[in-house]
mmCIF file with all atom_site columns, C-alpha atoms in Angstrom:
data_model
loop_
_atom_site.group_PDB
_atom_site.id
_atom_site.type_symbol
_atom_site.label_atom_id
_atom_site.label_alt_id
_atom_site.label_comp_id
_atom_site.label_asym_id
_atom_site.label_entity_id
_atom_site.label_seq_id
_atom_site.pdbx_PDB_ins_code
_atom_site.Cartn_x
_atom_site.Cartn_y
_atom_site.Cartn_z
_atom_site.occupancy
_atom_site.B_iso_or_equiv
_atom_site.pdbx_formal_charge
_atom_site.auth_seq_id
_atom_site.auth_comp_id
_atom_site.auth_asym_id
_atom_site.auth_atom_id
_atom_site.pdbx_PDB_model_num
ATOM 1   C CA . UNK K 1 1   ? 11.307  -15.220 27.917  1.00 26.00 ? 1   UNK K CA 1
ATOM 2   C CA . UNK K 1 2   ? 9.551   -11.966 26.046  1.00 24.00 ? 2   UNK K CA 1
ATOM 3   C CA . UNK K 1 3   ? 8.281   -9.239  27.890  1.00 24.00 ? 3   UNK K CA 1
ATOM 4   C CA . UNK K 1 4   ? 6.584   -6.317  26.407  1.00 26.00 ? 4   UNK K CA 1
ATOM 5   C CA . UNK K 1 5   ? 6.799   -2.791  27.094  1.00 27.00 ? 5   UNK K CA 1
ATOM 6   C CA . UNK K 1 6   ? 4.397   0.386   27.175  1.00 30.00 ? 6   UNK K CA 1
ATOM 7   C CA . UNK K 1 7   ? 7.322   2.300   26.422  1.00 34.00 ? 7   UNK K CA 1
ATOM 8   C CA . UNK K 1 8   ? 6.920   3.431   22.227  1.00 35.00 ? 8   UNK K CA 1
ATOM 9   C CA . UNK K 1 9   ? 10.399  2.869   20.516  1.00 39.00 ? 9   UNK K CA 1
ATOM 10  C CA . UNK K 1 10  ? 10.609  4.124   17.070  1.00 43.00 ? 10  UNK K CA 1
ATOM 11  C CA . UNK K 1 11  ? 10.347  2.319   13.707  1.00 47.00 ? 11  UNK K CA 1
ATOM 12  C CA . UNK K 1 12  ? 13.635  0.764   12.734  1.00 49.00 ? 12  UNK K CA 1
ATOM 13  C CA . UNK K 1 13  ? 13.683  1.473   8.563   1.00 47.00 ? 13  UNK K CA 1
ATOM 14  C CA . UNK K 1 14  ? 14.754  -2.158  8.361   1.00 51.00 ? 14  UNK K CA 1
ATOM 15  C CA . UNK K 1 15  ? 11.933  -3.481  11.194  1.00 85.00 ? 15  UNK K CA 1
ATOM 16  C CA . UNK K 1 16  ? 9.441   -4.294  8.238   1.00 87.00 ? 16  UNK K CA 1
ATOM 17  C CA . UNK K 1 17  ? 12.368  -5.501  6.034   1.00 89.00 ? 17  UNK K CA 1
ATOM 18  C CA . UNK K 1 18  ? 12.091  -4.866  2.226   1.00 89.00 ? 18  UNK K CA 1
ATOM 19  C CA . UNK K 1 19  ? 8.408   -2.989  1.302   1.00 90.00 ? 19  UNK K CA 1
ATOM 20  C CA . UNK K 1 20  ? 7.629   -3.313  -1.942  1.00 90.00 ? 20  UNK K CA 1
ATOM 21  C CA . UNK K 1 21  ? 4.859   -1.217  -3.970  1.00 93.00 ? 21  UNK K CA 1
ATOM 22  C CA . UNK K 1 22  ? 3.062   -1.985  -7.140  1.00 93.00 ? 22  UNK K CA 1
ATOM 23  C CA . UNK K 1 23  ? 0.298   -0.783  -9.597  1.00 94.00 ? 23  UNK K CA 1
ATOM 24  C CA . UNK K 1 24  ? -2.724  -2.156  -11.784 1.00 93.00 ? 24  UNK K CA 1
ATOM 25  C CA . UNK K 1 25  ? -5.998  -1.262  -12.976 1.00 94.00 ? 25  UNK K CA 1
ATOM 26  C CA . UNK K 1 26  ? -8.928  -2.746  -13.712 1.00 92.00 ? 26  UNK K CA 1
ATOM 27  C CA . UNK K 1 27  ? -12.702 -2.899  -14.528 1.00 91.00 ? 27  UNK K CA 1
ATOM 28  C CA . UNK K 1 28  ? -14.746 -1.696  -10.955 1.00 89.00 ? 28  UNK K CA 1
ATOM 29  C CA . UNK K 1 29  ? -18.309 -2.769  -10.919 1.00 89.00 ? 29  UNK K CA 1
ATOM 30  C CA . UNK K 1 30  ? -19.352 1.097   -12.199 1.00 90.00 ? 30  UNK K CA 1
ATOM 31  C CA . UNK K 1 31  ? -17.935 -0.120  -15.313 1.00 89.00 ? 31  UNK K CA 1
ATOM 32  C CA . UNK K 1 32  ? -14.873 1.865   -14.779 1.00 92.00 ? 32  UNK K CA 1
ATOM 33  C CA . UNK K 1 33  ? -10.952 1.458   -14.415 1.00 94.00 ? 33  UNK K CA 1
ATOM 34  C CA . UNK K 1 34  ? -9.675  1.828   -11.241 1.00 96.00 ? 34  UNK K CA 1
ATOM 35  C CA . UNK K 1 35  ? -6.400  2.544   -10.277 1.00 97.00 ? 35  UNK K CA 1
ATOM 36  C CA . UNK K 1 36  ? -4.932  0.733   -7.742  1.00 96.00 ? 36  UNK K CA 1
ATOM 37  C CA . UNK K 1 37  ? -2.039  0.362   -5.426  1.00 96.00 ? 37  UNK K CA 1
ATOM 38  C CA . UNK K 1 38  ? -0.917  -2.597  -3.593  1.00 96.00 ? 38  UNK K CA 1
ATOM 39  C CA . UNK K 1 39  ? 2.067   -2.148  -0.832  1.00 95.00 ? 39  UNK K CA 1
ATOM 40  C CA . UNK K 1 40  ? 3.614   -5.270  1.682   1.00 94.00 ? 40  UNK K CA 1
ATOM 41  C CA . UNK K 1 41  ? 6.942   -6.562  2.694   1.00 93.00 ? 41  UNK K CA 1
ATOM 42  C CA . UNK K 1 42  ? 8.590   -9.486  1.405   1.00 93.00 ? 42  UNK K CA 1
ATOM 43  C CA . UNK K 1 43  ? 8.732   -11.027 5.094   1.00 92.00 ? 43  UNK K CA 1
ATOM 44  C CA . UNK K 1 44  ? 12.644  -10.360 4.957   1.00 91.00 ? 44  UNK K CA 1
ATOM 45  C CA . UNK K 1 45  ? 13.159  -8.514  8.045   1.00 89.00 ? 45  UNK K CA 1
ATOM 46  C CA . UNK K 1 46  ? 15.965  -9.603  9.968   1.00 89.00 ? 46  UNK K CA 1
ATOM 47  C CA . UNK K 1 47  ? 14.016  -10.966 12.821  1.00 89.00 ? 47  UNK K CA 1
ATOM 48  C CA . UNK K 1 48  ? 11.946  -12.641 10.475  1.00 89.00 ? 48  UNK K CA 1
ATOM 49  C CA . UNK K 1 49  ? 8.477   -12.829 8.468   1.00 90.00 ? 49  UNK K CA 1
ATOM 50  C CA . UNK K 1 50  ? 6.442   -12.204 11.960  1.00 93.00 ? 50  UNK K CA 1
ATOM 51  C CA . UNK K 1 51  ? 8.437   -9.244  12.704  1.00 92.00 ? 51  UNK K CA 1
ATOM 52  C CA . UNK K 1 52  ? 8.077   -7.536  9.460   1.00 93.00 ? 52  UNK K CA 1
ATOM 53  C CA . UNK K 1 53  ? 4.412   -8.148  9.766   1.00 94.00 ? 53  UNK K CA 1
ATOM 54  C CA . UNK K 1 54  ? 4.097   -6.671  12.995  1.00 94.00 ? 54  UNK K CA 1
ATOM 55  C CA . UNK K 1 55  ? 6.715   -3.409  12.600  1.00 93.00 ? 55  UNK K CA 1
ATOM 56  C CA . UNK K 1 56  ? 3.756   -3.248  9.099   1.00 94.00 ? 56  UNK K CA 1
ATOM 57  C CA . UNK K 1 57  ? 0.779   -3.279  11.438  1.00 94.00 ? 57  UNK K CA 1
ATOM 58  C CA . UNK K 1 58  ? 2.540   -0.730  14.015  1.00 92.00 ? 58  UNK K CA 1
ATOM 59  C CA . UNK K 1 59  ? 3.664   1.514   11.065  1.00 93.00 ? 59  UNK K CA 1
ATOM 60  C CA . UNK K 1 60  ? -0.231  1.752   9.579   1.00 94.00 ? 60  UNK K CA 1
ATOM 61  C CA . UNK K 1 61  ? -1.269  2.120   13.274  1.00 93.00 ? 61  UNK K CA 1
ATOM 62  C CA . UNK K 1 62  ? 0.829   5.200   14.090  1.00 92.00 ? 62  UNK K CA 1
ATOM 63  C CA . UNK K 1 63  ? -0.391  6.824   10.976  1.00 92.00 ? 63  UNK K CA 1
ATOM 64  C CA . UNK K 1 64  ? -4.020  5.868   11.287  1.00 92.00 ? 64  UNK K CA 1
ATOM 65  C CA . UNK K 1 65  ? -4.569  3.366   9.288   1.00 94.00 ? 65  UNK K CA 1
ATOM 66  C CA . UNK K 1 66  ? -6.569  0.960   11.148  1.00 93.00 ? 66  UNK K CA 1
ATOM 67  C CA . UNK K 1 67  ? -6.517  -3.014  9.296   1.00 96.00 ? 67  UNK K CA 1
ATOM 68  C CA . UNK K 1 68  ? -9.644  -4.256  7.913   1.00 93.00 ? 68  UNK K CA 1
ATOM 69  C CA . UNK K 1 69  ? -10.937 -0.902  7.656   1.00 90.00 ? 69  UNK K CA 1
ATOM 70  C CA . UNK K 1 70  ? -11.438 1.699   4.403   1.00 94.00 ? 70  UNK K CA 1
ATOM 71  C CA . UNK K 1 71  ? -10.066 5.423   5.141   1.00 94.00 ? 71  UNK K CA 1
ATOM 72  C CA . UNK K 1 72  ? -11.149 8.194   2.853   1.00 95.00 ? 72  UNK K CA 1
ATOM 73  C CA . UNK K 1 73  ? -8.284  10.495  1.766   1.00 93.00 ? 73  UNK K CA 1
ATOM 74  C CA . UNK K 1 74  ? -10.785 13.010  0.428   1.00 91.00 ? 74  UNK K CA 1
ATOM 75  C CA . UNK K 1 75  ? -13.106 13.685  2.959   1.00 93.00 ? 75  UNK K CA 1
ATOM 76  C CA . UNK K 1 76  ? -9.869  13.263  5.592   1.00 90.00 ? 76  UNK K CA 1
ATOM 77  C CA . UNK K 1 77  ? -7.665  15.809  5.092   1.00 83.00 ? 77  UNK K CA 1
ATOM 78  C CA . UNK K 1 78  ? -5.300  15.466  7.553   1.00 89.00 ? 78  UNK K CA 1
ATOM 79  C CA . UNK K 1 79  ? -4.217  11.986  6.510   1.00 91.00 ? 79  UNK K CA 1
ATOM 80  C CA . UNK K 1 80  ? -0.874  11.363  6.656   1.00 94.00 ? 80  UNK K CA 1
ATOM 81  C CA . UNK K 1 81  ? -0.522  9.616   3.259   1.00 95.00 ? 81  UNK K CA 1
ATOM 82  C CA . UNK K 1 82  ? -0.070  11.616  0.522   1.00 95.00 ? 82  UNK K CA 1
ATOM 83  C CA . UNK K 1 83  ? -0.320  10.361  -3.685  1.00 96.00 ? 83  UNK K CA 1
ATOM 84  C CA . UNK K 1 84  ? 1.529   12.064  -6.572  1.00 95.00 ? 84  UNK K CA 1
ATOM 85  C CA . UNK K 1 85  ? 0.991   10.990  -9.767  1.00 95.00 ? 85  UNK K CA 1
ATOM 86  C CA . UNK K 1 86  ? 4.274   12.325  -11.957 1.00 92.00 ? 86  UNK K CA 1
ATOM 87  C CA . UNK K 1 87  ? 6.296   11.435  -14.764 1.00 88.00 ? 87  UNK K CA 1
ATOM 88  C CA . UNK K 1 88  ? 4.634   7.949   -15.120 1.00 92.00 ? 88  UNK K CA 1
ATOM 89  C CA . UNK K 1 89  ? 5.306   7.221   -11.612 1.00 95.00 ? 89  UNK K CA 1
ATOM 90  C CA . UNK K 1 90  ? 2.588   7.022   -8.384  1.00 96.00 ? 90  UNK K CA 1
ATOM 91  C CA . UNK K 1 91  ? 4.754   8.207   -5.587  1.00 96.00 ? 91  UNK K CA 1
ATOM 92  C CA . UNK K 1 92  ? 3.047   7.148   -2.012  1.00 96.00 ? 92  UNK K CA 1
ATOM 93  C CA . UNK K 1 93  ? 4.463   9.060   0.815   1.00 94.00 ? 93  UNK K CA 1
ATOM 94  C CA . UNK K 1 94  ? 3.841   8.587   4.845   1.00 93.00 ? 94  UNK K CA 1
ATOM 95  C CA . UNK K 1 95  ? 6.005   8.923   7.601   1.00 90.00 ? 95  UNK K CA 1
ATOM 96  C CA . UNK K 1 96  ? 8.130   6.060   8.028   1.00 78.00 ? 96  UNK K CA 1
ATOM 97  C CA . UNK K 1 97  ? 7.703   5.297   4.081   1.00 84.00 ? 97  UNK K CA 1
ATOM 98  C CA . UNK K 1 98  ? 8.371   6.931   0.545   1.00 89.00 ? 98  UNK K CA 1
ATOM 99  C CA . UNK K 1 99  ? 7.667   4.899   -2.409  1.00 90.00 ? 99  UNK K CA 1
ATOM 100 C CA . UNK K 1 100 ? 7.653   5.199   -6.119  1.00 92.00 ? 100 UNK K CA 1
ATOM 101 C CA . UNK K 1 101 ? 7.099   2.382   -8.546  1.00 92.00 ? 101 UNK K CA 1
ATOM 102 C CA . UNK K 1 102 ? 5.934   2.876   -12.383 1.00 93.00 ? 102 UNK K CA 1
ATOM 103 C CA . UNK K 1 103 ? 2.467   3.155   -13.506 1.00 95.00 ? 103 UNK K CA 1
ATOM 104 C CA . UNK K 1 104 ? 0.805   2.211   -17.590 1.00 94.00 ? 104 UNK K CA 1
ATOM 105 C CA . UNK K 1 105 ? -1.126  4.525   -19.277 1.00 96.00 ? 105 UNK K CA 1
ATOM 106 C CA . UNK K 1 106 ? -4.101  2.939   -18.055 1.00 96.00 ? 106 UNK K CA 1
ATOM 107 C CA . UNK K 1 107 ? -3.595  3.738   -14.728 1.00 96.00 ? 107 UNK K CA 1
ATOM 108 C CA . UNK K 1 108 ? -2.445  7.160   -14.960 1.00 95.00 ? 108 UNK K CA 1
ATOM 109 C CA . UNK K 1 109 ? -5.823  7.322   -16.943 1.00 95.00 ? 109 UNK K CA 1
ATOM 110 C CA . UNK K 1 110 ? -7.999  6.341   -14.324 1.00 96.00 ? 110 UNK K CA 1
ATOM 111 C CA . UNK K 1 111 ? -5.989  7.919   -11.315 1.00 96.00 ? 111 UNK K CA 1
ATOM 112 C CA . UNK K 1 112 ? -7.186  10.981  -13.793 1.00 94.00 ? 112 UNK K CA 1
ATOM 113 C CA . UNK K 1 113 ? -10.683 10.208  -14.333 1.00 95.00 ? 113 UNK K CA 1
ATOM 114 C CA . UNK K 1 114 ? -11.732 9.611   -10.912 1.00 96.00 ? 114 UNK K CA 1
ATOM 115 C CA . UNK K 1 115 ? -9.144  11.853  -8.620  1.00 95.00 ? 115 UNK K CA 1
ATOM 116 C CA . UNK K 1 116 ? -7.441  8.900   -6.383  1.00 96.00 ? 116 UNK K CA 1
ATOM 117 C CA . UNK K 1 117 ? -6.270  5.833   -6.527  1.00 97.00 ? 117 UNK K CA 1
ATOM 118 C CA . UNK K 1 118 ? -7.062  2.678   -4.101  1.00 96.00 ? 118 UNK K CA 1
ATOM 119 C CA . UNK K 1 119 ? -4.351  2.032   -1.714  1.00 97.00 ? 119 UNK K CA 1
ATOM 120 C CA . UNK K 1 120 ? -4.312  -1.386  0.006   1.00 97.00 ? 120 UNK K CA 1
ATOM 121 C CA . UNK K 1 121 ? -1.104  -1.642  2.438   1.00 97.00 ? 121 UNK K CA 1
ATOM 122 C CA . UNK K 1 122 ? -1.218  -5.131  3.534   1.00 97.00 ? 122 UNK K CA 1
ATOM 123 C CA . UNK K 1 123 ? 0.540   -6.420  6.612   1.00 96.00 ? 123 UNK K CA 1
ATOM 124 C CA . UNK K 1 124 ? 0.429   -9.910  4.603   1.00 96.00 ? 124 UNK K CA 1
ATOM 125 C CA . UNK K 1 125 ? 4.265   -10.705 3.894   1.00 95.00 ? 125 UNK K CA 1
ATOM 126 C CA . UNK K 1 126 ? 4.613   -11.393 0.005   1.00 92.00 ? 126 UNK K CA 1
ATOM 127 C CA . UNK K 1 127 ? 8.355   -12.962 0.042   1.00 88.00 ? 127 UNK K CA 1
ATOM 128 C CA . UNK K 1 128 ? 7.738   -14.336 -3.682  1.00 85.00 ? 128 UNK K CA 1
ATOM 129 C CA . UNK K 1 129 ? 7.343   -10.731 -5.150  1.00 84.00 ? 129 UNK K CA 1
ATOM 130 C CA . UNK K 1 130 ? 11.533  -10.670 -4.327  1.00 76.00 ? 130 UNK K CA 1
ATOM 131 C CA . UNK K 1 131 ? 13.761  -9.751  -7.006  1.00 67.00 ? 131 UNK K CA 1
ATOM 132 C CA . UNK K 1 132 ? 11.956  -11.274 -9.875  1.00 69.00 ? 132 UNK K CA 1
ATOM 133 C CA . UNK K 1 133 ? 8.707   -9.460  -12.257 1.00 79.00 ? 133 UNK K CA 1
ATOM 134 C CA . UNK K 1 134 ? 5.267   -10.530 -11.077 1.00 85.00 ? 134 UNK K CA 1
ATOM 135 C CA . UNK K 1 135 ? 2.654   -11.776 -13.419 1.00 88.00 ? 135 UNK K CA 1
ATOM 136 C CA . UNK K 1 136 ? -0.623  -9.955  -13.596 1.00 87.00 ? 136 UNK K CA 1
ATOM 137 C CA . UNK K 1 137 ? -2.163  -13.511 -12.134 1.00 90.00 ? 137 UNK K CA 1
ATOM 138 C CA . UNK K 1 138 ? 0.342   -13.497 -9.215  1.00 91.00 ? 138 UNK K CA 1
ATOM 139 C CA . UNK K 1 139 ? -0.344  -9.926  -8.458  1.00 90.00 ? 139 UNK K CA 1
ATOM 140 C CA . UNK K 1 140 ? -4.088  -10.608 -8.636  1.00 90.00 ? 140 UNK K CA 1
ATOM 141 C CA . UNK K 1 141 ? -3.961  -13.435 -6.930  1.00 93.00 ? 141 UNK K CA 1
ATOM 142 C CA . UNK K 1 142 ? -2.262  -11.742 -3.555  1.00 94.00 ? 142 UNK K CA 1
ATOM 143 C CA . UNK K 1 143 ? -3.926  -8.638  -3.624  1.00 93.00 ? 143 UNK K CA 1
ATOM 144 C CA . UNK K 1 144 ? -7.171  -10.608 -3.944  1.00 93.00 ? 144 UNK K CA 1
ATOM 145 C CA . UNK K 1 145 ? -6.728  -13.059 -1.217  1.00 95.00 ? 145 UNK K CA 1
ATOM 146 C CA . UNK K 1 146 ? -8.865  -13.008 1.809   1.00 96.00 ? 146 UNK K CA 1
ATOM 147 C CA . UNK K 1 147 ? -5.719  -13.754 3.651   1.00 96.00 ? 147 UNK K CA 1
ATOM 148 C CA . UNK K 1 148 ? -4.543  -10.230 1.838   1.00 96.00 ? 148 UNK K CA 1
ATOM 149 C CA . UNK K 1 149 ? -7.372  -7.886  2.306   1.00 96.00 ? 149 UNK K CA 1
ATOM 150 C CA . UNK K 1 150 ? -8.657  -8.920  5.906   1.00 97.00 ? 150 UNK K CA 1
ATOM 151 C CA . UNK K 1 151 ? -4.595  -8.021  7.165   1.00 97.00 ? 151 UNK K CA 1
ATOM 152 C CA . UNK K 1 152 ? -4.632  -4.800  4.797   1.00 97.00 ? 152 UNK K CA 1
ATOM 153 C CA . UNK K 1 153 ? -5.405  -0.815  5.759   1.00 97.00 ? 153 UNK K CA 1
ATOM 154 C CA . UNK K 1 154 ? -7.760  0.090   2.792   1.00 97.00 ? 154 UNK K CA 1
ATOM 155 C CA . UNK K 1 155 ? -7.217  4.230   1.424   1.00 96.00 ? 155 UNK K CA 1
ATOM 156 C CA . UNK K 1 156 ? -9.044  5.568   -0.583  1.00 96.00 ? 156 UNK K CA 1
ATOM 157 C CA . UNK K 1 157 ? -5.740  8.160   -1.893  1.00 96.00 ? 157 UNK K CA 1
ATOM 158 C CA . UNK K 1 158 ? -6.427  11.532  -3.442  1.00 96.00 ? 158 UNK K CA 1
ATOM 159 C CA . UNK K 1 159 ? -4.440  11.770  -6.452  1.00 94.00 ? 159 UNK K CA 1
ATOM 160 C CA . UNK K 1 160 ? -2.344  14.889  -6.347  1.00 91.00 ? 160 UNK K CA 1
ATOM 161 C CA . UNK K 1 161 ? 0.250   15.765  -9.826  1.00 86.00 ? 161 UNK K CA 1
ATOM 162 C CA . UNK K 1 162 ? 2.661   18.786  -9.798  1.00 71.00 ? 162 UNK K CA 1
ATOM 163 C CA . UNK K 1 163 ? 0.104   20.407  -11.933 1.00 65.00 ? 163 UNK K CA 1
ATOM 164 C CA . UNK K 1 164 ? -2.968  20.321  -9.315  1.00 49.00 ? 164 UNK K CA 1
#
């Protein structure tokens, strides 16, 4: 038998299990890169994929990140999700989360040109992206998924470097 309680119990780091975070770029319809940002869990939590999604969806919900909706980081000040782009590396920040994963040239390029990146945090598990280097097709393939977006907080992410 479950029960469920109105009582809030903090985030366990391993309640999502592993969170993985990864970048790309590539052609927007203004004819521009964009930089983009694509974080989930690989479903390994140890009670199981359906946990991991749900200690996800509580994590974007207790920073105010509603799912299925877009959040913009510049004209929202006080969101808790910081960006800083430095020493080839986008570095995402929350509470509950710090990240870092390499970016190319490219994206470091557009993160420049327009001032933020697009941050999709999906609640989606993604226990294939374990342990071994994703393709560009697998990557676009998940982060393009209906399946993907329609479970995913959508930020718009101010890019910040040590220099601005």
């Amino acid at each position: 038998m479950t029960t469920t309680s109105g009582e809030a119990r903090p985030l366990r780091t391993a309640d999502p299990g592993t969170l993985v975070i990864m970048a790309w770029s590539s052609e927007a319809p203004d004819g521009h890169d964009m930089p983009y940002l694509l974080a989930c869990s690989l479903g390994d939590a140890p009670d199981g994929p359906l946990a991991a999604t749900a200690a996800v969806e509580r994590l974007l919900k207790d920073n105010g990140l509603p799912v299925g909706d877009l959040v913009d980081g510049n004209v929202r000040p006080s969101l808790p999700v910081t960006l800083l782009v430095v020493a080839g590396h986008a570095v995402v920040t929350m509470p509950g989360l710090n990240a870092k994963c390499p970016v190319r040239p490219q994206w470091l390029a557009a993160a420049a040109k327009r001032g933020y990146a697009y941050f999709v945090f999906t609640t989606r598990p993604w226990p294939e992206a374990s342990g071994q280097s994703v393709t560009p097709d697998q990557l676009a393939a998940f982060a393009g998924a209906d399946e993907t977006l329609k479970a995913a907080a959508h930020i718009v992410l101010p890019a910040r470097s040590l220099r601005s």
